[in-house]
Tab-separated table of C-alpha atoms in Angstrom:
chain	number	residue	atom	x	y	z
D	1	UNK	CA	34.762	16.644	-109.485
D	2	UNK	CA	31.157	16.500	-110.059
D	3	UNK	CA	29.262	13.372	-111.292
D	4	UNK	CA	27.575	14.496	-114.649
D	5	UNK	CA	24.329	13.265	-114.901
D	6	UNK	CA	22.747	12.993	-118.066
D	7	UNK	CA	19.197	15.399	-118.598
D	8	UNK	CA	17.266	11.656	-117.816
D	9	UNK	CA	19.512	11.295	-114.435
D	10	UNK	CA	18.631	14.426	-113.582
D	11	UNK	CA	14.725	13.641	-114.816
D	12	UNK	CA	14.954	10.158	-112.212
D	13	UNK	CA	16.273	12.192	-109.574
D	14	UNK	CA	13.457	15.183	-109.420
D	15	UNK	CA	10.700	12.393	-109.877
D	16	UNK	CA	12.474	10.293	-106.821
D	17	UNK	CA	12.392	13.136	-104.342
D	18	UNK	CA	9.382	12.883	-102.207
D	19	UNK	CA	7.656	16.813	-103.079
D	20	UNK	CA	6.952	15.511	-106.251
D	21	UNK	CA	5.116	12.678	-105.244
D	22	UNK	CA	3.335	14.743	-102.899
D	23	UNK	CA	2.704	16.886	-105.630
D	24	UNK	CA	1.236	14.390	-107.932
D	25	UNK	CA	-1.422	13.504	-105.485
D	26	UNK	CA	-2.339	17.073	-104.892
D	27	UNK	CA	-2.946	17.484	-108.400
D	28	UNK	CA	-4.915	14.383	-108.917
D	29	UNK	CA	-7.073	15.388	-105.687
D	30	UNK	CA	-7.429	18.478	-107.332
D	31	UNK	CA	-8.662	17.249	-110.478
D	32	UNK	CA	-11.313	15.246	-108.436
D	33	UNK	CA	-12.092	18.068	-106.208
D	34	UNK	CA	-12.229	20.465	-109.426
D	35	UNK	CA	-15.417	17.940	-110.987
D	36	UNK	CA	-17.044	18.276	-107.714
D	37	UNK	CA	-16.982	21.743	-107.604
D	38	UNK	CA	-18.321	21.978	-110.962
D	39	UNK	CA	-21.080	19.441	-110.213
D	40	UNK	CA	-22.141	21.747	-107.200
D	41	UNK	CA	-22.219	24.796	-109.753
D	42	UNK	CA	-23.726	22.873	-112.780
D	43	UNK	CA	-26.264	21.123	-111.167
D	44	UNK	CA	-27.089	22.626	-107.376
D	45	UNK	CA	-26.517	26.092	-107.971
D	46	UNK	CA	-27.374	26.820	-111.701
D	47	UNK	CA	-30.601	25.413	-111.282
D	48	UNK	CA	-31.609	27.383	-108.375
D	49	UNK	CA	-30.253	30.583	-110.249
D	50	UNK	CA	-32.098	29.705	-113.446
D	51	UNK	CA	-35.247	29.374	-111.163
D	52	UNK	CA	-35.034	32.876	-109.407
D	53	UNK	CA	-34.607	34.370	-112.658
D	54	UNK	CA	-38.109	32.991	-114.004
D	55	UNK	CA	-36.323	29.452	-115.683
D	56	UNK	CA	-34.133	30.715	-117.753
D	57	UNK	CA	-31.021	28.417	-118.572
D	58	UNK	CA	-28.045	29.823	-116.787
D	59	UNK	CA	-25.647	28.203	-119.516
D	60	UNK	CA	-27.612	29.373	-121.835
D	61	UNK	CA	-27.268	32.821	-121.234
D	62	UNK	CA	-25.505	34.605	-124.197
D	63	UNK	CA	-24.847	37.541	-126.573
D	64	UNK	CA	-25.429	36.743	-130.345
D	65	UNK	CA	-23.190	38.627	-132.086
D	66	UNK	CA	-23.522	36.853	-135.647
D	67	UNK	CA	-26.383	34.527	-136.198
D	68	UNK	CA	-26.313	31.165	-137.960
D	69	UNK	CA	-26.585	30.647	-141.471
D	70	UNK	CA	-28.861	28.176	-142.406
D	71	UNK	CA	-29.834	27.083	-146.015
D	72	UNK	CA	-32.427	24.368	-146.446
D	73	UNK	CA	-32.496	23.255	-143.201
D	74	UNK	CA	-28.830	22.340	-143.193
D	75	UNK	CA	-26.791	25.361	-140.962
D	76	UNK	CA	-23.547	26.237	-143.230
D	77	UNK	CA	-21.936	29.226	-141.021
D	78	UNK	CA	-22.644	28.434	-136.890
D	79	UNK	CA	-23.557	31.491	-134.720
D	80	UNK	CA	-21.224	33.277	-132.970
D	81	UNK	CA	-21.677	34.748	-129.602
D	82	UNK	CA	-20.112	35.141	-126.203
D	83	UNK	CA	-21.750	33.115	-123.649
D	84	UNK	CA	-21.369	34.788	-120.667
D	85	UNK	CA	-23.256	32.426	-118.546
D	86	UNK	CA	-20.890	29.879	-118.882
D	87	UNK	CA	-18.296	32.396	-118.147
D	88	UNK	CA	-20.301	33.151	-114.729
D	89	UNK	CA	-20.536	29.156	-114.141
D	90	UNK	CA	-16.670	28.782	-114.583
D	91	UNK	CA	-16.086	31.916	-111.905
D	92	UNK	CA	-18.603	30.659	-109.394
D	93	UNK	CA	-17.154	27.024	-109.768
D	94	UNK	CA	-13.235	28.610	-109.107
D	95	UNK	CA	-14.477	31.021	-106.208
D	96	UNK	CA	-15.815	27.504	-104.932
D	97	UNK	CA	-12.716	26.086	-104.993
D	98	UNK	CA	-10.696	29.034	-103.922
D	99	UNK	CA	-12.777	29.141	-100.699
D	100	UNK	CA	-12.440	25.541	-99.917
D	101	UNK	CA	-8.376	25.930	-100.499
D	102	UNK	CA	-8.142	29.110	-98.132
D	103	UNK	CA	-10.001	26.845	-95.714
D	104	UNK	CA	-7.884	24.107	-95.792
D	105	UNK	CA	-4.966	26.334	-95.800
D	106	UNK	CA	-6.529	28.287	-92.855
D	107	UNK	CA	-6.703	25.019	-90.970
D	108	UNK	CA	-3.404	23.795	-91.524
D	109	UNK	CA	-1.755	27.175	-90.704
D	110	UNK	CA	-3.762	26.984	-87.547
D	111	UNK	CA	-2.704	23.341	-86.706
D	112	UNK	CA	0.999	24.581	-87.052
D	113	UNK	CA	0.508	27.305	-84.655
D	114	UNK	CA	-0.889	25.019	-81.745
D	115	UNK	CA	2.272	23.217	-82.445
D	116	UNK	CA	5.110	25.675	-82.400
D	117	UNK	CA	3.414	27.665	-79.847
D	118	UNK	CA	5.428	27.066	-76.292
D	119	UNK	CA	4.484	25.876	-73.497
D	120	UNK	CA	2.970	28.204	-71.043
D	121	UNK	CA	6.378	28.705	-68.054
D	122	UNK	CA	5.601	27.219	-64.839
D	123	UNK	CA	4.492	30.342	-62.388
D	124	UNK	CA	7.486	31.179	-60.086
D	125	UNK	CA	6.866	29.183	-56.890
D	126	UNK	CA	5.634	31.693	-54.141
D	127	UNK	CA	7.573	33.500	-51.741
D	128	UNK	CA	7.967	32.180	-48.541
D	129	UNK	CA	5.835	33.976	-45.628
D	130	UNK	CA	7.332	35.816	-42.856
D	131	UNK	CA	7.816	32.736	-40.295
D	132	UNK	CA	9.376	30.583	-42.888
D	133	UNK	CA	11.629	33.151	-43.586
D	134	UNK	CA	12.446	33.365	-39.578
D	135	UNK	CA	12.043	30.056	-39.424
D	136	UNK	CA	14.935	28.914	-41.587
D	137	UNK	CA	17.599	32.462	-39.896
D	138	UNK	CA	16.616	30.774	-36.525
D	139	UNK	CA	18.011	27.397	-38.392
D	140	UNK	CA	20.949	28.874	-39.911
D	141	UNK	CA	21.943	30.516	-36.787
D	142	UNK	CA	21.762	27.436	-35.181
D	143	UNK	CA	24.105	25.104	-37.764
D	144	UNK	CA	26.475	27.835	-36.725
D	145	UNK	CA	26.768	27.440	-33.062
């Protein structure tokens, strides 16, 4: 009969196994990798972009659909718009990190091949010539007299 475990026993024993550990780090890596990425789009690539397109903000890039209310100075209502250039940002910073995961994968796949792949069979040794072949009748003959 089965040991029942209680939902916590069952909790202990997922966390103990050793994928989820492994799986922890990968996410924390992740998350470190993830604010790299988005340092390389925020401030490497934006900039660049903002300067071919005559120094325009990238981030700031956006479509107004409702603008701000504002009554003596003080804003009451804040606009409302779709900003599309932080939209671009976020897919340039996951293409990023897309790439660099296929690349990693890419390499890993490739490190498994080299070692399933078997080794190369040892060529057949070569026939023996003509006067070996003689060679060892003459032999034989002879054990048999």
């Amino acid at each position: 009969m089965k040991e029942k475990k209680g939902f916590f026993g069952e909790f202990k024993e997922f966390i103990a196994r050793g994928n989820v550990m492994d799986m922890a780090v990968g996410v924390i890596i992740g998350g470190a990798f993830g604010k790299i990425s988005t340092s390389l789009v925020n401030d490497v690539i934006m900039p660049g972009i903002s300067m071919l397109t005559g120094g325009v903000d990238f981030s700031g890039w956006k479509l107004v659909l409702k603008e701000a209310v504002i009554e003596n100075g003080e804003e009451i209502a804040a606009a409302v718009s779709i900003n599309y250039g932080n939209f671009l940002a976020t897919i340039l910073d996951f293409l990023i990190i897309a790439f660099a995961v296929f690349c990693l994968i890419k390499g890993i796949n490739t490190l498994h091949r080299k070692k399933e792949e078997p080794a190369p069979e040892p060529a057949p040794e070569p026939e023996p010539s003509a006067e070996e072949k003689l060679l060892t009748e003459i032999r034989d003959l002879l054990k048999k007299v």
